[in-house]
Short mmCIF file of C-alpha atoms in Angstrom, two decimals:
data_model
loop_
_atom_site.label_atom_id
_atom_site.label_comp_id
_atom_site.label_asym_id
_atom_site.label_seq_id
_atom_site.Cartn_x
_atom_site.Cartn_y
_atom_site.Cartn_z
CA MET A 1 -60.79 -1.62 61.99
CA LYS A 2 -58.76 -4.17 63.92
CA GLY A 3 -55.38 -5.76 63.55
CA LEU A 4 -55.17 -9.40 62.57
CA PRO A 5 -53.97 -11.74 65.32
CA ILE A 6 -50.40 -13.00 64.95
CA PHE A 7 -51.59 -16.53 64.17
CA ASP A 8 -53.73 -15.33 61.23
CA LEU A 9 -50.94 -13.12 59.94
CA ALA A 10 -48.59 -16.10 60.13
CA ILE A 11 -50.96 -18.21 58.00
CA ILE A 12 -51.13 -15.47 55.35
CA VAL A 13 -47.35 -14.97 55.33
CA VAL A 14 -46.76 -18.72 55.01
CA TYR A 15 -49.21 -18.85 52.10
CA LEU A 16 -47.50 -15.96 50.28
CA ILE A 17 -44.05 -17.46 50.84
CA GLY A 18 -45.37 -20.81 49.58
CA MET A 19 -46.55 -19.24 46.33
CA ILE A 20 -43.18 -17.57 45.82
CA LEU A 21 -41.38 -20.87 46.46
CA VAL A 22 -43.56 -22.57 43.85
CA GLY A 23 -42.45 -19.98 41.33
CA ILE A 24 -38.80 -20.50 42.27
CA TYR A 25 -39.23 -24.28 41.97
CA PHE A 26 -40.56 -24.04 38.41
CA SER A 27 -37.95 -21.42 37.48
CA ARG A 28 -35.47 -24.28 37.08
CA LYS A 29 -37.41 -25.43 34.00
CA ASN A 30 -37.84 -22.00 32.41
CA LYS A 31 -34.75 -22.01 30.22
CA ASN A 32 -36.54 -20.92 27.03
CA SER A 33 -39.53 -18.85 25.93
CA GLU A 34 -41.61 -21.87 24.85
CA GLN A 35 -41.45 -23.32 28.35
CA PHE A 36 -42.34 -19.94 29.84
CA THR A 37 -45.41 -19.45 27.62
CA LYS A 38 -46.54 -23.01 26.73
CA ALA A 39 -45.00 -25.29 29.39
CA SER A 40 -43.89 -27.32 26.34
CA GLY A 41 -47.47 -28.64 25.94
CA ARG A 42 -47.22 -31.08 28.87
CA ILE A 43 -50.02 -29.97 31.20
CA PRO A 44 -52.88 -32.50 31.70
CA GLY A 45 -56.38 -31.37 30.69
CA TRP A 46 -57.82 -31.61 34.21
CA ALA A 47 -55.15 -29.25 35.56
CA ILE A 48 -55.85 -26.75 32.78
CA GLY A 49 -59.58 -26.94 33.57
CA MET A 50 -58.90 -26.26 37.25
CA SER A 51 -56.65 -23.39 36.21
CA ILE A 52 -59.33 -21.80 34.00
CA TYR A 53 -61.85 -22.27 36.81
CA ALA A 54 -59.48 -20.51 39.22
CA THR A 55 -59.11 -17.62 36.75
CA PHE A 56 -62.89 -17.25 36.54
CA LEU A 57 -63.22 -17.49 40.32
CA SER A 58 -61.35 -14.26 40.98
CA SER A 59 -61.68 -11.92 43.94
CA ASN A 60 -64.32 -10.13 41.85
CA THR A 61 -66.42 -13.25 42.39
CA PHE A 62 -65.28 -13.75 45.98
CA LEU A 63 -66.13 -10.21 47.10
CA GLY A 64 -68.14 -8.62 44.30
CA VAL A 65 -70.77 -11.34 43.86
CA PRO A 66 -71.83 -11.50 47.55
CA GLY A 67 -71.90 -7.70 47.56
CA LYS A 68 -74.05 -7.69 44.44
CA ALA A 69 -76.46 -10.29 45.88
CA PHE A 70 -76.62 -8.34 49.15
CA GLY A 71 -77.50 -5.10 47.41
CA GLY A 72 -79.86 -6.63 44.86
CA ASN A 73 -80.77 -10.19 43.91
CA TRP A 74 -79.47 -13.13 41.85
CA ASN A 75 -79.81 -11.33 38.52
CA ALA A 76 -76.04 -11.49 37.91
CA PHE A 77 -76.11 -15.31 38.26
CA VAL A 78 -77.61 -15.42 34.77
CA PHE A 79 -74.05 -14.66 33.60
CA SER A 80 -73.05 -18.13 34.82
CA ILE A 81 -76.10 -19.75 33.23
CA SER A 82 -74.87 -18.54 29.83
CA MET A 83 -71.52 -20.31 30.16
CA PRO A 84 -72.44 -23.81 28.85
CA LEU A 85 -73.55 -22.48 25.45
CA ALA A 86 -70.38 -20.40 25.07
CA ALA A 87 -68.31 -23.43 26.16
CA TRP A 88 -69.98 -25.60 23.51
CA VAL A 89 -69.08 -23.12 20.76
CA ALA A 90 -65.53 -22.82 22.08
CA SER A 91 -64.87 -26.56 22.39
CA LYS A 92 -66.34 -27.30 18.96
CA TYR A 93 -64.82 -24.46 16.94
CA PHE A 94 -62.29 -22.33 18.84
CA VAL A 95 -60.04 -24.99 20.36
CA PRO A 96 -59.44 -26.87 17.06
CA PHE A 97 -58.89 -23.53 15.30
CA TYR A 98 -56.21 -22.29 17.68
CA ARG A 99 -54.52 -25.66 18.05
CA GLY A 100 -54.41 -25.84 14.27
CA THR A 101 -52.70 -22.46 13.85
CA GLY A 102 -49.92 -23.39 16.29
CA GLU A 103 -49.54 -19.69 17.17
CA ILE A 104 -49.11 -18.91 20.86
CA SER A 105 -50.79 -15.51 20.40
CA ALA A 106 -54.56 -15.41 19.95
CA TYR A 107 -54.23 -12.48 17.54
CA THR A 108 -51.56 -13.48 15.02
CA HIS A 109 -54.16 -15.00 12.69
CA LEU A 110 -56.02 -11.66 12.48
CA GLU A 111 -53.06 -10.18 10.60
CA ASN A 112 -53.05 -13.12 8.21
CA ARG A 113 -56.78 -12.60 7.70
CA PHE A 114 -57.18 -8.81 7.52
CA GLY A 115 -53.80 -7.14 7.92
CA SER A 116 -51.56 -5.75 10.65
CA TRP A 117 -54.15 -3.18 11.79
CA ALA A 118 -56.56 -5.96 12.86
CA ARG A 119 -53.93 -7.69 14.95
CA THR A 120 -52.84 -4.45 16.60
CA TYR A 121 -56.42 -3.38 17.32
CA ALA A 122 -57.24 -6.71 19.00
CA VAL A 123 -54.03 -6.59 21.03
CA VAL A 124 -54.80 -3.09 22.31
CA CYS A 125 -58.34 -4.18 23.27
CA PHE A 126 -56.97 -7.23 25.07
CA LEU A 127 -54.32 -5.34 27.01
CA LEU A 128 -56.86 -2.71 28.12
CA THR A 129 -59.18 -5.53 29.23
CA GLN A 130 -56.37 -7.11 31.25
CA LEU A 131 -55.50 -3.85 32.96
CA ALA A 132 -59.17 -3.40 33.90
CA ARG A 133 -59.34 -6.98 35.19
CA MET A 134 -56.11 -6.80 37.18
CA GLY A 135 -57.02 -3.37 38.54
CA SER A 136 -60.45 -4.47 39.74
CA ILE A 137 -58.95 -7.54 41.42
CA PHE A 138 -56.18 -5.57 43.12
CA PHE A 139 -58.84 -3.17 44.36
CA GLY A 140 -61.08 -5.99 45.60
CA ILE A 141 -58.39 -7.70 47.63
CA ALA A 142 -57.19 -4.39 49.08
CA LEU A 143 -60.77 -3.54 50.10
CA SER A 144 -60.99 -6.75 52.12
CA LEU A 145 -57.55 -6.59 53.71
CA GLN A 146 -57.95 -2.94 54.65
CA ALA A 147 -60.98 -3.85 56.79
CA LEU A 148 -58.94 -6.59 58.46
CA THR A 149 -55.64 -4.82 59.01
CA GLY A 150 -56.28 -1.08 58.84
CA TYR A 151 -53.37 -0.61 56.40
CA SER A 152 -53.88 1.65 53.39
CA MET A 153 -55.25 0.07 50.24
CA SER A 154 -52.31 1.37 48.20
CA MET A 155 -49.78 -0.33 50.49
CA ILE A 156 -51.70 -3.61 50.38
CA MET A 157 -51.76 -3.55 46.56
CA ILE A 158 -48.02 -2.88 46.38
CA ILE A 159 -47.11 -5.76 48.73
CA MET A 160 -49.49 -8.11 46.95
CA GLY A 161 -48.22 -7.05 43.56
CA ILE A 162 -44.59 -7.68 44.46
CA CYS A 163 -45.36 -11.23 45.64
CA ILE A 164 -47.38 -12.01 42.50
CA ILE A 165 -44.71 -10.56 40.20
CA ILE A 166 -41.96 -12.66 41.82
CA TYR A 167 -43.68 -16.03 41.43
CA THR A 168 -45.09 -15.25 37.96
CA VAL A 169 -41.75 -14.09 36.57
CA SER A 170 -39.92 -17.00 38.15
CA GLY A 171 -42.24 -19.83 37.25
CA GLY A 172 -43.88 -18.88 33.95
CA ILE A 173 -47.17 -20.41 32.74
CA GLU A 174 -46.46 -23.80 34.35
CA ALA A 175 -46.15 -22.24 37.81
CA VAL A 176 -49.27 -20.17 37.12
CA ILE A 177 -51.31 -23.24 36.17
CA TRP A 178 -50.19 -25.51 39.01
CA THR A 179 -50.57 -22.81 41.67
CA GLU A 180 -54.02 -22.12 40.27
CA VAL A 181 -54.91 -25.79 40.76
CA VAL A 182 -54.03 -25.41 44.46
CA GLN A 183 -55.74 -22.03 44.63
CA ALA A 184 -58.94 -23.45 43.11
CA VAL A 185 -59.17 -25.90 46.02
CA VAL A 186 -58.26 -23.28 48.64
CA LYS A 187 -60.73 -20.66 47.47
CA THR A 188 -63.58 -23.18 47.11
CA PHE A 189 -62.93 -24.44 50.65
CA GLY A 190 -62.83 -20.83 51.87
CA ALA A 191 -66.24 -20.10 50.34
CA VAL A 192 -67.79 -23.21 51.93
CA LEU A 193 -66.31 -22.21 55.28
CA ILE A 194 -67.73 -18.67 55.06
CA LEU A 195 -71.18 -20.02 54.17
CA TYR A 196 -71.07 -22.40 57.13
CA LEU A 197 -70.06 -19.63 59.54
CA ILE A 198 -72.84 -17.29 58.35
CA ILE A 199 -75.52 -19.96 58.75
CA THR A 200 -74.30 -21.02 62.20
CA ASN A 201 -74.26 -17.37 63.35
CA MET A 202 -77.72 -16.67 61.91
CA PRO A 203 -80.58 -16.69 64.45
CA GLY A 204 -83.17 -19.12 63.08
CA GLY A 205 -80.70 -20.67 60.62
CA VAL A 206 -81.62 -21.57 57.04
CA PRO A 207 -85.43 -21.23 57.50
CA LYS A 208 -85.01 -17.62 58.64
CA ILE A 209 -82.67 -16.88 55.73
CA MET A 210 -85.24 -18.28 53.27
CA GLU A 211 -88.04 -16.30 54.92
CA ILE A 212 -86.20 -12.97 54.68
CA GLY A 213 -84.89 -13.70 51.18
CA LYS A 214 -88.34 -14.55 49.80
CA ALA A 215 -89.96 -11.54 51.49
CA ASP A 216 -87.43 -9.14 49.91
CA HIS A 217 -87.19 -10.94 46.52
CA LYS A 218 -83.49 -11.70 46.99
CA PHE A 219 -83.59 -14.88 44.90
CA SER A 220 -84.97 -13.28 41.73
CA LEU A 221 -83.07 -13.71 38.45
CA GLY A 222 -84.47 -10.42 37.19
CA SER A 223 -87.37 -9.47 34.96
CA PHE A 224 -88.23 -11.91 32.16
CA SER A 225 -89.99 -9.23 30.11
CA PRO A 226 -88.26 -8.22 26.83
CA ASP A 227 -86.61 -5.23 28.50
CA PHE A 228 -83.13 -4.19 27.35
CA VAL A 229 -83.04 -0.89 29.23
CA GLY A 230 -82.78 -2.31 32.75
CA SER A 231 -80.70 -5.27 33.96
CA SER A 232 -83.27 -7.87 32.94
CA PHE A 233 -82.72 -11.62 32.68
CA TRP A 234 -82.20 -11.29 28.91
CA VAL A 235 -79.69 -8.44 29.15
CA VAL A 236 -77.45 -10.41 31.53
CA LEU A 237 -77.90 -13.61 29.51
CA LEU A 238 -76.80 -11.89 26.29
CA TYR A 239 -73.97 -10.11 28.07
CA GLY A 240 -72.82 -13.38 29.66
CA PHE A 241 -72.92 -15.30 26.39
CA PHE A 242 -70.92 -12.69 24.47
CA ILE A 243 -68.38 -12.04 27.22
CA ASN A 244 -67.85 -15.79 27.76
CA LEU A 245 -67.56 -16.25 24.01
CA ASN A 246 -64.86 -13.60 24.14
CA ASN A 247 -63.19 -15.31 27.12
CA PHE A 248 -63.04 -18.71 25.45
CA GLY A 249 -62.42 -17.41 21.92
CA MET A 250 -60.35 -14.21 22.12
CA ASP A 251 -58.81 -13.92 25.59
CA GLN A 252 -55.11 -14.81 25.62
CA ASN A 253 -55.51 -16.04 29.22
CA TYR A 254 -57.52 -19.00 27.92
CA ILE A 255 -56.09 -19.40 24.41
CA GLN A 256 -52.60 -19.80 25.86
CA ARG A 257 -53.84 -22.66 28.04
CA TYR A 258 -55.17 -24.52 24.99
CA HIS A 259 -51.56 -24.77 23.78
CA THR A 260 -50.32 -26.19 27.10
CA ALA A 261 -52.58 -29.25 26.70
CA SER A 262 -51.32 -32.47 25.15
CA SER A 263 -54.18 -32.60 22.61
CA SER A 264 -57.25 -30.73 21.33
CA LYS A 265 -59.46 -33.22 23.13
CA ALA A 266 -57.75 -32.50 26.45
CA ALA A 267 -58.05 -28.74 25.84
CA SER A 268 -61.79 -29.05 25.11
CA LYS A 269 -62.33 -31.14 28.24
CA SER A 270 -60.61 -28.44 30.28
CA ILE A 271 -63.24 -25.90 29.17
CA TRP A 272 -66.10 -28.15 30.24
CA LEU A 273 -64.44 -28.92 33.57
CA CYS A 274 -64.21 -25.19 34.21
CA VAL A 275 -67.92 -24.72 33.43
CA TRP A 276 -69.12 -27.59 35.64
CA LEU A 277 -67.02 -26.26 38.51
CA TYR A 278 -67.73 -22.56 38.11
CA VAL A 279 -71.52 -22.57 37.70
CA PRO A 280 -72.27 -24.20 41.10
CA ALA A 281 -69.39 -22.29 42.74
CA SER A 282 -70.75 -18.95 41.56
CA LEU A 283 -74.22 -19.95 42.81
CA MET A 284 -72.65 -20.54 46.22
CA PHE A 285 -71.38 -16.96 46.29
CA PHE A 286 -74.87 -15.65 45.51
CA ILE A 287 -76.18 -17.79 48.35
CA ILE A 288 -73.51 -16.25 50.60
CA GLY A 289 -74.70 -12.76 49.61
CA SER A 290 -78.31 -13.61 50.39
CA CYS A 291 -77.32 -15.16 53.72
CA LEU A 292 -75.37 -12.02 54.61
CA TYR A 293 -78.42 -9.91 53.73
CA ALA A 294 -80.58 -11.96 56.09
CA TYR A 295 -77.92 -11.87 58.83
CA TYR A 296 -77.62 -8.08 58.72
CA ASP A 297 -81.38 -7.73 58.41
CA VAL A 298 -81.74 -9.20 61.92
CA HIS A 299 -78.73 -7.14 63.10
CA PRO A 300 -79.50 -3.61 61.85
CA GLU A 301 -77.12 -2.11 64.40
CA LEU A 302 -74.23 -3.68 62.46
CA VAL A 303 -75.46 -2.13 59.22
CA ALA A 304 -75.39 1.27 60.94
CA VAL A 305 -71.68 0.74 61.70
CA ILE A 306 -70.93 -0.10 58.05
CA LYS A 307 -72.92 2.87 56.75
CA HIS A 308 -71.06 5.16 59.14
CA GLN A 309 -67.72 3.89 57.82
CA VAL A 310 -68.79 4.39 54.19
CA ALA A 311 -70.06 7.91 54.93
CA LEU A 312 -66.75 8.86 56.53
CA GLU A 313 -64.85 7.52 53.49
CA ARG A 314 -66.94 9.53 51.03
CA LEU A 315 -67.06 12.83 52.89
CA PRO A 316 -64.16 15.25 53.42
CA LEU A 317 -62.30 15.07 56.74
CA ASN A 318 -63.87 18.29 58.00
CA ALA A 319 -67.45 17.11 57.41
CA SER A 320 -69.89 17.90 60.23
CA ALA A 321 -71.83 15.31 62.21
CA ALA A 322 -75.01 16.45 60.44
CA GLN A 323 -73.42 15.84 57.03
CA VAL A 324 -72.26 12.39 58.09
CA LEU A 325 -75.73 11.49 59.35
CA SER A 326 -77.34 12.79 56.15
CA MET A 327 -74.95 10.71 54.06
CA GLU A 328 -75.68 7.60 56.16
CA ASN A 329 -79.43 8.01 55.68
CA SER A 330 -79.04 8.36 51.91
CA LEU A 331 -76.99 5.19 51.45
CA LEU A 332 -78.62 2.18 49.80
CA PRO A 333 -77.56 -1.49 50.15
CA THR A 334 -75.94 -1.25 46.70
CA ASP A 335 -73.65 1.50 48.06
CA TYR A 336 -72.04 -0.67 50.72
CA GLY A 337 -72.54 -4.23 49.45
CA ASP A 338 -68.81 -4.75 48.84
CA LYS A 339 -68.14 -3.87 52.49
CA ILE A 340 -70.38 -6.62 53.88
CA MET A 341 -68.14 -9.64 53.46
CA PRO A 342 -65.03 -7.96 54.96
CA HIS A 343 -67.12 -6.69 57.91
CA PHE A 344 -68.45 -10.18 58.64
CA MET A 345 -64.92 -11.55 58.50
CA VAL A 346 -63.68 -8.90 60.91
CA THR A 347 -66.43 -9.42 63.49
CA LYS A 348 -67.55 -13.04 63.33
CA ILE A 349 -64.82 -15.36 62.04
CA PRO A 350 -62.66 -16.98 64.77
CA VAL A 351 -58.90 -16.54 65.04
CA GLY A 352 -57.06 -18.90 62.72
CA LEU A 353 -59.97 -19.27 60.32
CA VAL A 354 -59.59 -15.63 59.29
CA GLY A 355 -56.09 -16.39 58.06
CA LEU A 356 -57.36 -19.34 56.04
CA ILE A 357 -60.17 -17.33 54.46
CA VAL A 358 -57.93 -14.38 53.69
CA SER A 359 -55.54 -16.85 52.05
CA ALA A 360 -58.48 -18.08 49.96
CA ILE A 361 -59.27 -14.51 48.87
CA LEU A 362 -55.60 -13.90 48.16
CA SER A 363 -55.50 -17.04 46.04
CA ALA A 364 -58.55 -15.81 44.14
CA ALA A 365 -56.74 -12.57 43.39
CA MET A 366 -53.32 -14.04 42.69
CA SER A 367 -54.51 -16.67 40.21
CA THR A 368 -56.24 -14.17 37.94
CA ILE A 369 -53.60 -11.46 38.20
CA SER A 370 -50.71 -13.86 37.57
CA SER A 371 -52.37 -15.35 34.48
CA GLY A 372 -53.20 -11.83 33.26
CA MET A 373 -49.58 -10.76 33.67
CA ASN A 374 -48.23 -13.83 31.87
CA SER A 375 -50.67 -13.59 28.95
CA SER A 376 -50.21 -9.81 28.61
CA ALA A 377 -46.44 -10.25 28.52
CA THR A 378 -46.81 -12.97 25.86
CA VAL A 379 -49.03 -10.80 23.67
CA PHE A 380 -46.78 -7.75 24.05
CA THR A 381 -43.69 -9.78 23.14
CA VAL A 382 -45.19 -11.64 20.18
CA ASP A 383 -47.64 -9.12 18.74
CA ILE A 384 -45.92 -5.81 19.41
CA TYR A 385 -42.18 -6.12 20.03
CA LYS A 386 -41.38 -8.97 17.64
CA ARG A 387 -43.87 -7.70 15.06
CA TYR A 388 -42.79 -4.06 14.91
CA PHE A 389 -39.37 -3.73 16.53
CA LYS A 390 -37.18 -6.85 16.33
CA PRO A 391 -38.59 -9.84 14.39
CA GLU A 392 -35.32 -11.81 14.60
CA ILE A 393 -35.04 -11.72 18.38
CA THR A 394 -33.04 -14.57 19.94
CA ASP A 395 -34.68 -16.94 22.39
CA LYS A 396 -32.55 -15.60 25.24
CA GLU A 397 -33.61 -12.04 24.45
CA ASN A 398 -37.20 -13.20 24.08
CA LEU A 399 -37.20 -14.80 27.56
CA PHE A 400 -35.67 -11.65 29.09
CA LEU A 401 -38.34 -9.51 27.41
CA LEU A 402 -41.08 -11.82 28.71
CA HIS A 403 -39.73 -11.39 32.25
CA LEU A 404 -39.42 -7.61 31.88
CA SER A 405 -42.90 -7.13 30.39
CA THR A 406 -44.43 -9.39 33.06
CA VAL A 407 -43.06 -7.00 35.68
CA GLY A 408 -44.29 -4.03 33.68
CA PHE A 409 -47.86 -5.27 33.38
CA GLY A 410 -47.89 -6.18 37.06
CA LEU A 411 -46.99 -2.59 37.93
CA LEU A 412 -49.60 -1.22 35.52
CA GLY A 413 -52.24 -3.50 37.06
CA MET A 414 -51.37 -2.14 40.50
CA GLY A 415 -51.73 1.39 39.17
CA ALA A 416 -55.15 0.59 37.72
CA GLY A 417 -56.23 -0.85 41.09
CA ILE A 418 -55.11 2.27 42.94
CA ALA A 419 -57.04 4.41 40.43
CA MET A 420 -60.24 2.45 41.23
CA ILE A 421 -60.20 3.28 44.94
CA GLY A 422 -63.61 4.69 45.82
CA VAL A 423 -65.80 2.88 43.26
CA LYS A 424 -69.16 1.58 44.51
CA SER A 425 -69.25 -1.94 43.05
CA ILE A 426 -66.27 -4.05 41.94
CA LEU A 427 -68.45 -6.28 39.79
CA ASP A 428 -70.21 -3.39 38.04
CA VAL A 429 -66.95 -1.68 37.16
CA TRP A 430 -65.38 -4.88 35.82
CA TRP A 431 -68.45 -5.84 33.78
CA GLU A 432 -68.69 -2.38 32.19
CA LEU A 433 -65.01 -2.07 31.31
CA SER A 434 -64.69 -5.62 29.99
CA GLY A 435 -67.79 -5.16 27.82
CA ILE A 436 -66.40 -1.97 26.30
CA PHE A 437 -62.93 -3.33 25.50
CA ALA A 438 -63.99 -6.83 24.43
CA ALA A 439 -66.78 -5.87 22.03
CA GLY A 440 -64.54 -4.80 19.17
CA MET A 441 -62.16 -7.73 19.07
CA LEU A 442 -64.91 -10.35 19.40
CA GLY A 443 -66.86 -8.88 16.47
CA LEU A 444 -63.73 -8.82 14.32
CA PHE A 445 -62.79 -12.38 15.28
CA LEU A 446 -66.25 -13.76 14.44
CA LEU A 447 -66.25 -11.88 11.14
CA GLY A 448 -62.91 -13.44 10.22
CA ILE A 449 -64.01 -16.99 11.06
CA VAL A 450 -67.59 -17.00 9.74
CA SER A 451 -67.29 -14.87 6.59
CA ARG A 452 -64.36 -16.19 4.60
CA GLN A 453 -65.15 -13.79 1.73
CA THR A 454 -64.71 -10.67 3.87
CA LYS A 455 -61.44 -8.91 3.07
CA ASN A 456 -59.33 -6.16 4.58
CA HIS A 457 -61.34 -3.10 3.44
CA GLU A 458 -64.74 -4.44 4.52
CA ALA A 459 -63.37 -5.55 7.90
CA LEU A 460 -61.68 -2.18 8.50
CA LEU A 461 -64.81 -0.20 7.67
CA ALA A 462 -66.99 -2.51 9.79
CA THR A 463 -64.58 -2.13 12.73
CA MET A 464 -64.67 1.66 12.41
CA VAL A 465 -68.48 1.56 12.50
CA GLY A 466 -68.34 -0.73 15.54
CA ILE A 467 -65.93 1.57 17.39
CA VAL A 468 -68.26 4.53 16.81
CA VAL A 469 -71.20 2.50 18.17
CA ILE A 470 -69.20 1.37 21.23
CA LEU A 471 -68.02 4.92 21.98
CA TRP A 472 -71.56 6.27 21.56
CA MET A 473 -73.08 3.70 23.93
CA THR A 474 -70.25 4.20 26.44
CA PHE A 475 -70.38 7.98 26.66
CA SER A 476 -74.02 8.73 25.78
CA PRO A 477 -75.09 8.87 29.48
CA HIS A 478 -72.93 12.00 29.74
CA ILE A 479 -74.77 13.81 26.94
CA SER A 480 -76.52 16.92 28.28
CA ASP A 481 -80.28 16.96 28.81
CA THR A 482 -80.65 19.28 25.82
CA TYR A 483 -79.65 16.41 23.54
CA ALA A 484 -81.11 13.60 25.63
CA PHE A 485 -82.63 12.05 22.50
CA LEU A 486 -79.11 11.13 21.40
CA ARG A 487 -78.51 8.90 24.45
CA SER A 488 -78.45 5.14 24.10
CA PRO A 489 -81.71 3.62 25.38
CA LEU A 490 -80.04 0.29 26.17
CA HIS A 491 -78.46 -0.99 29.38
CA LYS A 492 -74.66 -0.58 29.58
CA ASN A 493 -74.19 -4.38 29.58
CA MET A 494 -75.56 -4.38 26.04
CA ILE A 495 -72.41 -2.58 24.79
CA ILE A 496 -70.58 -5.83 24.06
CA VAL A 497 -73.68 -7.31 22.38
CA VAL A 498 -74.41 -4.33 20.13
CA GLY A 499 -70.74 -3.56 19.50
CA THR A 500 -69.94 -7.15 18.48
CA LEU A 501 -73.01 -7.45 16.24
CA SER A 502 -72.32 -4.05 14.65
CA ILE A 503 -68.88 -5.12 13.44
CA PHE A 504 -70.01 -8.60 12.41
CA LEU A 505 -73.23 -7.62 10.60
CA VAL A 506 -71.81 -4.50 8.91
CA GLY A 507 -68.89 -6.61 7.69
CA ILE A 508 -71.26 -9.25 6.29
CA LEU A 509 -73.41 -6.56 4.63
CA LEU A 510 -70.43 -4.81 3.04
CA THR A 511 -69.12 -8.15 1.75
CA LYS A 512 -72.46 -8.98 0.15
CA LEU A 513 -72.66 -5.53 -1.46
CA LYS A 514 -69.14 -5.89 -2.82
CA ASN A 515 -69.87 -9.32 -4.27
CA LYS A 516 -73.11 -8.03 -5.79
CA ASN A 517 -71.28 -5.13 -7.44
CA LEU A 518 -68.62 -7.46 -8.78
CA LYS A 519 -71.28 -9.71 -10.32
CA SER A 520 -73.03 -6.70 -11.85
CA ALA A 521 -69.74 -5.50 -13.33
CA ASP A 522 -69.20 -8.91 -14.91
#
């Protein structure tokens, strides 16, 4: 641990104050709920694309991806490879659909299609997904800043959360989008700077990095065999396609941005801009992880320091020296991968540049959390409060409720982050939770769009079957050895794939059986 120099702290404070001032600036325009949630449909497509890119490029990417590449290989990059196909589906079908409905909520149409239960179920899934996302990002940024400052992770999350809440509540979606445009530039520059510093500090430079990476298979995309038990190329590709389909088709964070564009064409272009920016950017973070692996491979004494820190964190305070040493020897690279980037920043980045890079990581966290808070507040207001408690709410009351619920979801996100303290991998936790919560609503959404003959009863039964499948795959690893045959044989990233297909295919099958019975009765 070491304290940040005053100059670096000043840079970070100036950045945080700047974000708050942006929110205050846009607060002058937020006189009604439509401006708060849609920015009155005046945002240019390129700015929306940059905003979506910034949301994708969260601190999970900034810290989790290098940690994942350090501990393993480039298998997780296959997630990014799947994005163009999901973007094509979204731009061709989802954007025109949502723009045509005119509804700010992504889930209002589900009630029109299947009933109020479908809308409520999707909303619950979305809000749980957002809490998992915000929590993992709060945790990731606190992990980094703790290594730099020595302050407790809980305190860091609280300070961060207050700053994000202020500028999100003040500025609404327009402030979120325009700050994300700035943040997209800042965080990309920060990543390039980190990569440059690693290479310049690496004895032997790029050739040595390539030599070590090839020798230890650090550039592998995973097994290409038809294996769905381990994290093979195909498992991550399927997971990436379905989760990105959910992002572009069911996630209020993105749907809400479609409505801020001036036209459907501009909204579609924003999706493609996000893809063309994110795919190479995510590759850069995998390269950073591999470079860090090579750097610490030639400096094993630094790895020993990190392993000692991790062992002390995991053991009780009264642990003996022998217990600490035993824990250190048992640790694998996957156990401390998320610690690598913060350690490099602490020890190797010059004064002044640390402040800039921390600001980049902060921007990565703030962009995703702020958009999650805004979209969660919108969904809660439209799909829960107005639907079940006060349909005839005035616009003034609606705007107040949006502000209040934004604060509420910010606090809940902080709580989720604090609850995650101690997890091994940020990226693993986020992928698992998002797959579990997103599977149900994506399957229901696809069923409603593709099968126009499917009605309420078939959709409800199919969703119930899907929930059972999702719960079984989620909790089957905890089944005792006596009933091991009941465990799911598939990798956990297949939950969203199997869960989505269960709801969709069961719904199609039930619809066909119903139609067949009706014809027989005639």
